[in-house]
Short mmCIF file of C-alpha atoms in Angstrom, two decimals:
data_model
loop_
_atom_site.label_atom_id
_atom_site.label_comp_id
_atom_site.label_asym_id
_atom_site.label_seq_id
_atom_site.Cartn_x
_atom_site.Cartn_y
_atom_site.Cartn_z
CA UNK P 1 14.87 -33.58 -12.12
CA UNK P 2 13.69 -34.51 -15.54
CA UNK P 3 11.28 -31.38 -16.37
CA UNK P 4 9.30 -33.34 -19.28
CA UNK P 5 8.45 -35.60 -16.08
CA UNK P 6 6.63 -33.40 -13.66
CA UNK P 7 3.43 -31.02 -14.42
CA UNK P 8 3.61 -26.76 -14.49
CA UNK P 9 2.49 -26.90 -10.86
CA UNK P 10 5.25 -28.79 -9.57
CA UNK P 11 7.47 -27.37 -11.72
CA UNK P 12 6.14 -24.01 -9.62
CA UNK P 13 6.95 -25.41 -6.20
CA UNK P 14 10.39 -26.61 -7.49
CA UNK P 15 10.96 -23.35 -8.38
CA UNK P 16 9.69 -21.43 -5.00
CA UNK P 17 11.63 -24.43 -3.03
CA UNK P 18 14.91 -23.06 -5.20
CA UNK P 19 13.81 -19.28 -3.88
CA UNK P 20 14.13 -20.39 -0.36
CA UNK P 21 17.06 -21.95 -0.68
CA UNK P 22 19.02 -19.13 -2.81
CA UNK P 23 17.72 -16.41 -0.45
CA UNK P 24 19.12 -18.89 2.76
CA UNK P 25 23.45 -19.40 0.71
CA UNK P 26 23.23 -15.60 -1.14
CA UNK P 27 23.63 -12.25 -0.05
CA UNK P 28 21.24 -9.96 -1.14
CA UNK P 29 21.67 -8.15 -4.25
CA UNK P 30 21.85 -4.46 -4.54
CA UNK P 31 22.67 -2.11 -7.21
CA UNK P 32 19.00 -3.26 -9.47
CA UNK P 33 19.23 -2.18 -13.23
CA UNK P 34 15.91 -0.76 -13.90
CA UNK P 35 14.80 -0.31 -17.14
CA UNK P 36 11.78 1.45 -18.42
CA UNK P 37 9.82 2.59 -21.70
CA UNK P 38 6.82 3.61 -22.47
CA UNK P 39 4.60 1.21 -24.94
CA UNK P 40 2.35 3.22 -28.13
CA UNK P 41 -0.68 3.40 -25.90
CA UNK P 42 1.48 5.67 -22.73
CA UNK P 43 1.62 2.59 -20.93
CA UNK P 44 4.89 3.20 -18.64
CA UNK P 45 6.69 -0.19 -18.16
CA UNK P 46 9.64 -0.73 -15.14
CA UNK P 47 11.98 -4.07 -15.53
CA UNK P 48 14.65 -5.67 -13.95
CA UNK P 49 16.36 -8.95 -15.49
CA UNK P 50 17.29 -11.54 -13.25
CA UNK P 51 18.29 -14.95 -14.22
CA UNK P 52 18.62 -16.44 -10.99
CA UNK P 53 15.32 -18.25 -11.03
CA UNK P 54 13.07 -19.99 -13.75
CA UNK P 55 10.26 -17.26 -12.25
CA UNK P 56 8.92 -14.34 -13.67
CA UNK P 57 6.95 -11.55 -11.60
CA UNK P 58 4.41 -9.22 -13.47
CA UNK P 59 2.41 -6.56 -11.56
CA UNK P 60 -0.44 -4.34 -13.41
CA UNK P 61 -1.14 -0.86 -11.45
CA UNK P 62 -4.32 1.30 -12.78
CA UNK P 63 -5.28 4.25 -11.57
CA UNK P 64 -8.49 2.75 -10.74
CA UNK P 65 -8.76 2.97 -7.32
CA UNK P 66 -10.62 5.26 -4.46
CA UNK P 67 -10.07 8.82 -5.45
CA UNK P 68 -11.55 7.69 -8.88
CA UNK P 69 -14.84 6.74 -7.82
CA UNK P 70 -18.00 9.21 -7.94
CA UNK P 71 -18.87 10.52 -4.57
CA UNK P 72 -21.78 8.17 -2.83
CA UNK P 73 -20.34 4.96 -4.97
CA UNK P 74 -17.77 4.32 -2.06
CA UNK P 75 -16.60 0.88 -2.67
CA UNK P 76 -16.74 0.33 -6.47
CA UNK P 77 -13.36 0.01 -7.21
CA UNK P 78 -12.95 -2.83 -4.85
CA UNK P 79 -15.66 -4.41 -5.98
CA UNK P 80 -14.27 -4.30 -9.94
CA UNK P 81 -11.15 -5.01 -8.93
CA UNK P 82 -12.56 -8.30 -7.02
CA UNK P 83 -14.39 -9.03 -9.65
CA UNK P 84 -12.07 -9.44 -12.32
CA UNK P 85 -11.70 -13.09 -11.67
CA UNK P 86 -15.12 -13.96 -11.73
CA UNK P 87 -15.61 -14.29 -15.72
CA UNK P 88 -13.86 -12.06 -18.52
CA UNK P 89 -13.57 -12.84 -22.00
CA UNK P 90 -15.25 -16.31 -22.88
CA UNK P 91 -14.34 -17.60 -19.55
CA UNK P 92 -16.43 -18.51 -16.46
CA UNK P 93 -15.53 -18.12 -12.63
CA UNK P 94 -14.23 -22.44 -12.70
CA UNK P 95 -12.80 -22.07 -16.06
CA UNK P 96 -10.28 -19.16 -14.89
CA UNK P 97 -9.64 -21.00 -11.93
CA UNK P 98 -8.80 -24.17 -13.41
CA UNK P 99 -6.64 -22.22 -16.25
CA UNK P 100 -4.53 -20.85 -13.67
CA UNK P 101 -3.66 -24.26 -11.48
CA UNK P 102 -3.17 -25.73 -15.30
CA UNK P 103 -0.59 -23.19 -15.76
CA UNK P 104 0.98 -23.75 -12.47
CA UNK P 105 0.86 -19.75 -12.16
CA UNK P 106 -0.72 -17.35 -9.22
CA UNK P 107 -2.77 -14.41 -9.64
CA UNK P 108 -3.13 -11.49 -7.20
CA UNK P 109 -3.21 -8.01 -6.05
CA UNK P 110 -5.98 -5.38 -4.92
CA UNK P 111 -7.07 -2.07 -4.37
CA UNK P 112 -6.12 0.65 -2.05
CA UNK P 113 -7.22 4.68 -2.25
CA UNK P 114 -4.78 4.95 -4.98
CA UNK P 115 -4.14 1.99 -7.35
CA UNK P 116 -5.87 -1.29 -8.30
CA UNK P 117 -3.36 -4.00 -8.90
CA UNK P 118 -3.41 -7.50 -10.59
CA UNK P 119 -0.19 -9.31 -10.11
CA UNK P 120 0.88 -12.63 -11.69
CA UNK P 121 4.06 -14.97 -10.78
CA UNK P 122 4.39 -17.67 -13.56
CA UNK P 123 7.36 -20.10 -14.49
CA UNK P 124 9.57 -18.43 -17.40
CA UNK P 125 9.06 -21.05 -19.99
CA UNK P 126 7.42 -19.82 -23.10
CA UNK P 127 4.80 -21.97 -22.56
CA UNK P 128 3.87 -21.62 -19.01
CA UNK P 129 4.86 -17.81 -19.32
CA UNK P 130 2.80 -17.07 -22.42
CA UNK P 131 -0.59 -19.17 -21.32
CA UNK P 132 -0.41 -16.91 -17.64
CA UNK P 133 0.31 -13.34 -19.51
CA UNK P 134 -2.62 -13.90 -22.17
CA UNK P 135 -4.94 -14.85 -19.20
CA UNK P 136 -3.98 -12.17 -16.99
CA UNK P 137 -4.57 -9.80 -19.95
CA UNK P 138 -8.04 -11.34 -20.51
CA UNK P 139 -8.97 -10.72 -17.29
CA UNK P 140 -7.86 -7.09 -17.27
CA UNK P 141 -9.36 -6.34 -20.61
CA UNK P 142 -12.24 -8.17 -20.96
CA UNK P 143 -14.06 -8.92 -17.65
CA UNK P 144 -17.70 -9.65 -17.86
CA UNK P 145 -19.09 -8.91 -14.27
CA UNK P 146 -21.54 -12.10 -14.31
CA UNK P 147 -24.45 -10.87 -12.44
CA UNK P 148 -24.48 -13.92 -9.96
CA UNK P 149 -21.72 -12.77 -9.22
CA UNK P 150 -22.04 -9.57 -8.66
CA UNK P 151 -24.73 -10.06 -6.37
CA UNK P 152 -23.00 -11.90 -4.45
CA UNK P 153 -19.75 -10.03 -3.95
CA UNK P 154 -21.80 -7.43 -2.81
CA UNK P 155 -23.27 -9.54 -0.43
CA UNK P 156 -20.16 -10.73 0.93
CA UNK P 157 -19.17 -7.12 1.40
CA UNK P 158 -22.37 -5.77 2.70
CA UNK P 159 -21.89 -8.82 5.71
CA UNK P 160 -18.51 -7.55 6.14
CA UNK P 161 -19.40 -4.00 6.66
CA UNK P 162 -22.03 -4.91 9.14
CA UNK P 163 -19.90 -6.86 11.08
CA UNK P 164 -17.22 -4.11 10.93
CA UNK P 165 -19.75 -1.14 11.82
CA UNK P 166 -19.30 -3.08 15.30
CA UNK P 167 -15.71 -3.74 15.88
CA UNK P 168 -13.59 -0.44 17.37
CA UNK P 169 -10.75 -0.79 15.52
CA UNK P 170 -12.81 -0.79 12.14
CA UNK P 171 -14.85 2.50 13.30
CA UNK P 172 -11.43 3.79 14.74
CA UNK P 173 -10.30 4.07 10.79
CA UNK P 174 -13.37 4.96 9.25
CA UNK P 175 -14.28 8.21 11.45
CA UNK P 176 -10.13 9.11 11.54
CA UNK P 177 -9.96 8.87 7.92
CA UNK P 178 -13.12 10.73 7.39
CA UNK P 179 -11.61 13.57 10.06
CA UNK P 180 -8.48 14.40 8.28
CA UNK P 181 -9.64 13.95 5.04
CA UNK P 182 -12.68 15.86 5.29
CA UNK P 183 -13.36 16.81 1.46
CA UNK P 184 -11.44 14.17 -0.30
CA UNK P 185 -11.82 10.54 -1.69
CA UNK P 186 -9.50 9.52 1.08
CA UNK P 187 -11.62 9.81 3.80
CA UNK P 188 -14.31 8.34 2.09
CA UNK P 189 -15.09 4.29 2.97
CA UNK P 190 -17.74 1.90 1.72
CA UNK P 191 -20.35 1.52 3.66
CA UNK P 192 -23.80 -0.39 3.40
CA UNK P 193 -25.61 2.34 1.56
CA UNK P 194 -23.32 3.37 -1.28
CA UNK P 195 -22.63 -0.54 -1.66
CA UNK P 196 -25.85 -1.25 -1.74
CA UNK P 197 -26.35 1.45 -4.68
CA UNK P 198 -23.49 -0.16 -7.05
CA UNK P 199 -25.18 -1.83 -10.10
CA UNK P 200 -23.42 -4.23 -12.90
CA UNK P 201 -23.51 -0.90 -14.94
CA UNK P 202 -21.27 0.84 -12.26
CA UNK P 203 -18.89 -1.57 -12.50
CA UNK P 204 -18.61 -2.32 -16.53
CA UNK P 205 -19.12 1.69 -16.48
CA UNK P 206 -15.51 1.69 -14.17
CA UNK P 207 -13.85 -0.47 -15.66
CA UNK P 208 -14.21 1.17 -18.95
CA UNK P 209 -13.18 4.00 -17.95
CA UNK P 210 -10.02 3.62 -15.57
CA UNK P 211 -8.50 0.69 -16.88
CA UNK P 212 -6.91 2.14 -20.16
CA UNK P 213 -3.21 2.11 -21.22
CA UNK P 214 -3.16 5.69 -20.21
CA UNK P 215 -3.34 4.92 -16.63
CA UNK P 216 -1.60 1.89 -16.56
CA UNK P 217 1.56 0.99 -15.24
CA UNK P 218 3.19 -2.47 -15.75
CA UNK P 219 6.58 -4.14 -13.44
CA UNK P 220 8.44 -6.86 -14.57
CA UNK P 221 11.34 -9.10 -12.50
CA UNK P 222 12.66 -12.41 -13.48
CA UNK P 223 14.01 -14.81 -15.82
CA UNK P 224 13.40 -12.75 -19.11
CA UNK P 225 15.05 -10.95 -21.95
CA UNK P 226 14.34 -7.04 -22.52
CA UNK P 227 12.71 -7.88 -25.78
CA UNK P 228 10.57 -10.64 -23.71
CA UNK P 229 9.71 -8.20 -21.30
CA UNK P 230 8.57 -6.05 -24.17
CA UNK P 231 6.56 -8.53 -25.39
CA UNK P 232 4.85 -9.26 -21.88
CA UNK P 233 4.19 -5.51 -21.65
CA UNK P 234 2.87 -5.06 -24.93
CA UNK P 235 0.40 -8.51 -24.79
CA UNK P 236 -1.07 -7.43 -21.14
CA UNK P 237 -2.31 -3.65 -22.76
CA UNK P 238 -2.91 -4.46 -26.27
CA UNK P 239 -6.65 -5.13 -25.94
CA UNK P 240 -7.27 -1.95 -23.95
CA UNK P 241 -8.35 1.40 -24.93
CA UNK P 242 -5.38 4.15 -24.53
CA UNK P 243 -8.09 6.44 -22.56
CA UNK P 244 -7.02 9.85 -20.95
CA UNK P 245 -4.55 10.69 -18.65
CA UNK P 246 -6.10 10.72 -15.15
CA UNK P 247 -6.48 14.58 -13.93
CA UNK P 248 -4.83 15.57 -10.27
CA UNK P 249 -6.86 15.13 -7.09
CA UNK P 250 -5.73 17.84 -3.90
CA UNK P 251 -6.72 18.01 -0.54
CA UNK P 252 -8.19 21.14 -0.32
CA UNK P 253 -9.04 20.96 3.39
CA UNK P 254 -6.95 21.28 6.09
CA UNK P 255 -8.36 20.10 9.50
CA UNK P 256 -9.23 21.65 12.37
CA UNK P 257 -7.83 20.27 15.70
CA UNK P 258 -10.54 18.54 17.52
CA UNK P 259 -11.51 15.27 19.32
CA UNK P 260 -13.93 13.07 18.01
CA UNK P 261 -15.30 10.28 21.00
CA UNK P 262 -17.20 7.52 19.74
CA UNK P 263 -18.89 5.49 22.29
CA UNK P 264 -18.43 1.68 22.32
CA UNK P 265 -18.21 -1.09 25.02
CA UNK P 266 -15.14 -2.44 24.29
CA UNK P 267 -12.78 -3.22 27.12
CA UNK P 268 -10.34 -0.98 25.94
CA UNK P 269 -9.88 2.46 24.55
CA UNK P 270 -8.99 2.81 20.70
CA UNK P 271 -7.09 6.21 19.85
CA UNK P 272 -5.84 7.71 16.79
CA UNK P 273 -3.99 10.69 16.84
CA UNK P 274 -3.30 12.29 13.36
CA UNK P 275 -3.15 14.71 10.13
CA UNK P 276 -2.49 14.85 6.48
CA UNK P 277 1.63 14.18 6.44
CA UNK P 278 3.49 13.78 3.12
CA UNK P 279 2.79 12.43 -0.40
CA UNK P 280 5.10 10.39 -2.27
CA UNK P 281 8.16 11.98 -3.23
CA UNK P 282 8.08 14.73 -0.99
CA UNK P 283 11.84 16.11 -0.34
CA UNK P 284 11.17 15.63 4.04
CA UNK P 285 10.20 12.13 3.15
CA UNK P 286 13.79 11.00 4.44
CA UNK P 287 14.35 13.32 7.45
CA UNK P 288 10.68 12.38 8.57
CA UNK P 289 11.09 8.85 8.09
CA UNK P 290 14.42 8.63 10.20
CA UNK P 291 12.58 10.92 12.64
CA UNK P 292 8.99 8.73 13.17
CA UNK P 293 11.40 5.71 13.56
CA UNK P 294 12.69 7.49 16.25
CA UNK P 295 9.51 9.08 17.30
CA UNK P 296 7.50 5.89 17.01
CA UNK P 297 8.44 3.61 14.39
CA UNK P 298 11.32 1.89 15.65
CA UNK P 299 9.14 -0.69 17.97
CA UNK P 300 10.81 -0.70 21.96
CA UNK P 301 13.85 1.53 20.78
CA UNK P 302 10.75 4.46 19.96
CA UNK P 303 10.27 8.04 22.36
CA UNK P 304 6.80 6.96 22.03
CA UNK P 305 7.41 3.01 23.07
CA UNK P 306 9.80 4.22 26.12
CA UNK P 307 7.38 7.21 27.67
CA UNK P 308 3.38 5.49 26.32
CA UNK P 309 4.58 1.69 27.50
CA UNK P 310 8.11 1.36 29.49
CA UNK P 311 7.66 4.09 31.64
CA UNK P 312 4.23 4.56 32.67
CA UNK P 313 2.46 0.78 31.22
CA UNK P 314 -0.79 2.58 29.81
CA UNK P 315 -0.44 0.06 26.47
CA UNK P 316 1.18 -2.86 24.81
CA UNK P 317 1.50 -1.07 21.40
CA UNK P 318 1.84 2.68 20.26
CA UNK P 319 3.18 3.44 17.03
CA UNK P 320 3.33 6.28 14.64
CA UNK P 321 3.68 6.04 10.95
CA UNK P 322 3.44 8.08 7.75
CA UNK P 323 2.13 6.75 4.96
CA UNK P 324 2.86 8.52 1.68
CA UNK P 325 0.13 8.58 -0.91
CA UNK P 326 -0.22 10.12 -4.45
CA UNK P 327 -1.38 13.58 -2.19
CA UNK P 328 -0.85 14.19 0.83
CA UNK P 329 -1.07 10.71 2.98
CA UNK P 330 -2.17 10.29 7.09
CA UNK P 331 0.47 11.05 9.73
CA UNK P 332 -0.69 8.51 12.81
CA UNK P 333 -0.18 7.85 16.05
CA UNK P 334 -2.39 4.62 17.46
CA UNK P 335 -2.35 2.55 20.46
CA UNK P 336 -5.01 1.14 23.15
CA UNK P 337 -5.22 1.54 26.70
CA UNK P 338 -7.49 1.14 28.99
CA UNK P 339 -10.63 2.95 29.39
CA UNK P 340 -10.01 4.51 32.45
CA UNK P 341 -6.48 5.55 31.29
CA UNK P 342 -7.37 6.90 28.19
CA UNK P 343 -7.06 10.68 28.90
CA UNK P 344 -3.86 10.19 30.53
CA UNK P 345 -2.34 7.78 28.14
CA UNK P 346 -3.21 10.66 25.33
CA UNK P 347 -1.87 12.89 27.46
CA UNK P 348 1.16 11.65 27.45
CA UNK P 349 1.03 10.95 23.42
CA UNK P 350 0.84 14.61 22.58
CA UNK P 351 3.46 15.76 25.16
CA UNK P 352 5.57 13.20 24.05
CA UNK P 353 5.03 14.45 20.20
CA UNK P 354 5.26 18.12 21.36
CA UNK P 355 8.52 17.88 22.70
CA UNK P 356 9.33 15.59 19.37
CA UNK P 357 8.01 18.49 17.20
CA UNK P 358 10.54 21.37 19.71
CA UNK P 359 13.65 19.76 20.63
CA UNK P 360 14.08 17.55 17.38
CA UNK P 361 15.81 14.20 18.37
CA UNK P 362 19.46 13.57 19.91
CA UNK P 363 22.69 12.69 17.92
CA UNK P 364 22.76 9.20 19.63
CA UNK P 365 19.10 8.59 19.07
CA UNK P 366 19.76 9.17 14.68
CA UNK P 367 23.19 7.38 14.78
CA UNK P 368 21.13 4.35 16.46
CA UNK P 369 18.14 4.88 13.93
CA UNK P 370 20.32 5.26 11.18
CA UNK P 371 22.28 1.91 11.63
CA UNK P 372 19.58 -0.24 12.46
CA UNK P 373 17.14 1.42 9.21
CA UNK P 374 19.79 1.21 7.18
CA UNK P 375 20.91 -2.92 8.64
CA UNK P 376 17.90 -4.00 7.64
CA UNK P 377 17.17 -2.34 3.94
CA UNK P 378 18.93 -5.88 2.65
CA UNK P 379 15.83 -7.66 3.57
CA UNK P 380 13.77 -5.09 1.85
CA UNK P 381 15.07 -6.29 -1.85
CA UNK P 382 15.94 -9.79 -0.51
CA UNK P 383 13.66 -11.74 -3.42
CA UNK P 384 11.81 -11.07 -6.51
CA UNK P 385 8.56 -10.23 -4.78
CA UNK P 386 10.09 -7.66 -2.87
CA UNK P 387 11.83 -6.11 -5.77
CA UNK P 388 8.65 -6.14 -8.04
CA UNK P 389 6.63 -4.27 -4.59
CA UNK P 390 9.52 -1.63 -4.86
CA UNK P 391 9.80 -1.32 -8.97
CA UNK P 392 5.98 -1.14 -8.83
CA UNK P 393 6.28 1.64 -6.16
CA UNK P 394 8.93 3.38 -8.36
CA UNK P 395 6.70 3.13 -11.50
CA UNK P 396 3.16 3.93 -10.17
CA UNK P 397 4.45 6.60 -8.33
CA UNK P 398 6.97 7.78 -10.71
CA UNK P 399 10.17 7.99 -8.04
CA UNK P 400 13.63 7.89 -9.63
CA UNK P 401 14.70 4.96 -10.86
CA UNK P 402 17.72 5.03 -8.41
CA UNK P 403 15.58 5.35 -5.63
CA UNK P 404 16.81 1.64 -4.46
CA UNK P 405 20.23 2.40 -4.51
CA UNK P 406 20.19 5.77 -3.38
CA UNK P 407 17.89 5.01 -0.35
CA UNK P 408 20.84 4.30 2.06
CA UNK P 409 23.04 6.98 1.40
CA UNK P 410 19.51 9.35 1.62
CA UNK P 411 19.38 8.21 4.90
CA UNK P 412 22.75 8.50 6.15
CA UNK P 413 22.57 12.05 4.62
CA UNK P 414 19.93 12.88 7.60
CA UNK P 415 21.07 15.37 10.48
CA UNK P 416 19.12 16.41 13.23
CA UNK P 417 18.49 20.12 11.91
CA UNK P 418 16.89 18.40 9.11
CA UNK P 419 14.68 16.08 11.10
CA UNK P 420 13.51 19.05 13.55
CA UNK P 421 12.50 21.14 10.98
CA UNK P 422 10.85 19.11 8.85
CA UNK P 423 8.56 18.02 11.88
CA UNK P 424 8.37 21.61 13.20
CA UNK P 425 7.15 22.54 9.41
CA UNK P 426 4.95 19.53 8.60
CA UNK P 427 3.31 18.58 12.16
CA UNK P 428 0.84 21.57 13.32
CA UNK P 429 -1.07 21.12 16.66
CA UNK P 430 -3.59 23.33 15.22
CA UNK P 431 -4.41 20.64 12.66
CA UNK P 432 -4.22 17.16 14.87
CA UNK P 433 -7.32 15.19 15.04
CA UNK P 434 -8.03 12.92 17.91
CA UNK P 435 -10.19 9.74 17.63
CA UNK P 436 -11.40 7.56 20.55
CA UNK P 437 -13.20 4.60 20.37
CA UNK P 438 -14.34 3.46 23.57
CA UNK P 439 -12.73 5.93 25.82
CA UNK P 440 -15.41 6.79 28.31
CA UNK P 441 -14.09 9.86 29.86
CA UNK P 442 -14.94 13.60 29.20
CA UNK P 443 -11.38 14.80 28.44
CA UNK P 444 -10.34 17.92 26.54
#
């Protein structure tokens, strides 16, 4: 294909169509050569070359997310995040738009409790490459928060919130998150009222303060040089101010165990079951990830799966997951049952987990857990995408750098001791929550 003959856009789809087809003939790589430095400004920077494509993947993290945001502002940082994009620098909402189909380039990312993210895939070429980096760092550094709209994305999101004040699942997460989490940003969620309070000044106010080089962490995979990468790194944080450092946030509350019914006529019963767990980098994070996927992460080879749904049919789904955080993250068990069912399908959750949390798990059950966790990790790191999710992970969070390559052997290093007691230490019935949506029994 002659390249001078076809436009950055579907030189782009050329080059995802190439993706496909490379991940289709080649094994997946493994041992990735992450590099890392930090720039002047603290910014920490994670890169891996690879030359297989003519694509390169950029991700920005900022601690500018949740726990940063001043109690009764709940929902600001999604709002500056999403608002990014709207105007920054000396361009308007259609003018950034139109810059990035120009450049044949896509621009992402979000915000969770922890980080906001922009990400940016672009083709390698200097051109292409350099046009997509200086926009994404316009947008990160020089936002303008048009006050159309501002308005309204908090519109948008006010609608939203109203709609989701009446759907169980929605409340099911709002009132378990605000349960465990009872004195932290975590369990805090927008709602109409502290949206409704944000003002153009909140935002500009934000951003000014929480994205800084300082808090900043940048990820890097594709089709360029170190010194490129450098270069990438150094162009997305010039324009912004180093800033401080940000401070720690701990959960300083543990819960009580109780059980929280929320009425609702929905057809079926929403439950979550749950505490605090682990935060990233915690040394039980691999003996209690074997164990959940045993417990109920593993789908219809799960305790919970086999006892919840094959043996007694009270629901189509139960699952348990931890999900690691920068503090401690929620432990969860969730499913739906019936209404009518909904004592003795929770029942049968916490026996289920209380036996878990005493006997520990069987040697067939880990060697089965083990193979099939550890079968599957190729698809994990199976494109660039995947590897920049992971090297982002690695950075933000500050895991070792060999955390890829050591995560098999980690796992196959798991016993059963190890699995019992690190449930037996980290799982306390005196601390479980219980949330029902919909349930309309008067169970204990």
């Amino acid at each position: 294909v002659n390249r001078l003959m076809i436009s950055p856009r579907q030189r782009f789809g050329l080059a995802l169509a190439l993706t496909v087809a490379t991940l289709i003939s080649s094994p997946a790589r493994a041992g990735l050569a992450i590099q890392n430095w930090t720039t002047p400004g603290g910014t920490r920077v994670f890169f891996v070359e690879s030359r297989a494509l003519p694509i390169v993947d950029v991700q920005v993290d900022f601690r500018a997310a949740g726990t940063e945001v001043p109690a009764g502002k709940a929902g600001l940082a999604g709002l500056t995040r999403g608002l990014l994009d709207a105007g920054a620098g000396n361009l308007d909402e259609d003018a950034i738009a139109n810059r990035v189909a120009d450049l044949g380039a896509q621009i992402g990312g979000g915000a969770d409790m922890d980080r906001a993210s922009l990400s940016l895939r672009t083709l390698s070429s200097a051109t292409e490459r350099d046009g997509a980096v200086d926009l994404l760092a316009t947008l990160i550094g020089k936002p303008t928060f048009p006050a159309a709209a501002v308005e309204r994305e908090k519109s948008r999101l006010i609608a939203g919130l109203k709609e989701a004040e009446t759907q169980p699942d929605s409340i099911l997460s709002r009132r378990f998150a605000a349960a465990i989490f009872p004195d932290h940003p975590y369990g805090r969620t927008p709602t109409v009222d502290t949206v409704t309070t944000i003002s153009r000044d909140d935002l500009a106010d934000f951003h000014r303060r929480n994205y800084t080089s300082a808090r900043a962490t940048v990820s890097i995979v594709g089709d360029v040089s170190r010194a490129e990468a450098e270069a990438i790194a150094n162009r997305l944080v010039a324009g912004l101010p180093v800033g401080e450092a940000p401070a720690a946030t701990v959960n300083t509350t543990v819960p009580v165990r109780q059980v929280i019914r929320v009425p609702h006529p929905s057809a079926q019963a929403h439950i979550a079951v749950g505490q605090p767990g682990i935060r990233r980098g915690d040394p039980d994070f691999f003996p209690l990830f074997v164990g959940n996927y045993i417990l109920g992460g593993g789908g219809f080879v799960s305790r919970l799966t086999g006892e919840v749904r094959e043996k007694r049919g009270y629901a189509y789904s139960v699952y348990s997951y931890f999900a690691p955080m920068r503090e401690a993250g929620p432990f969860q068990i969730g499913l739906q049952t019936k209404r009518d069912q909904a004592d003795a399908a929770l029942g049968l959750v916490r026996e289920t987990l209380d036996k878990f949390i005493k006997e520990g798990v069987t040697e067939a059950e880990l060697k089965a857990a083990k193979q099939n966790i550890v079968g599957g990790f190729p698809m994990r790191i199976d494109s660039n995408g995947k590897i920049l999710d992971y090297l982002s992970l690695i950075g933000f969070y500050q895991l070792p750098l060999t955390y890829l390559d050591d995560f098999n052997q980690n796992i196959s290093k798991v016993t059963t001791a190890q699995i019992k007691d690190a449930f037996s230490r980290r799982i306390n019935p005196n601390n479980m929550v219980t949330v029902v949506v919909g349930g309309d029994t008067e169970g204990k």
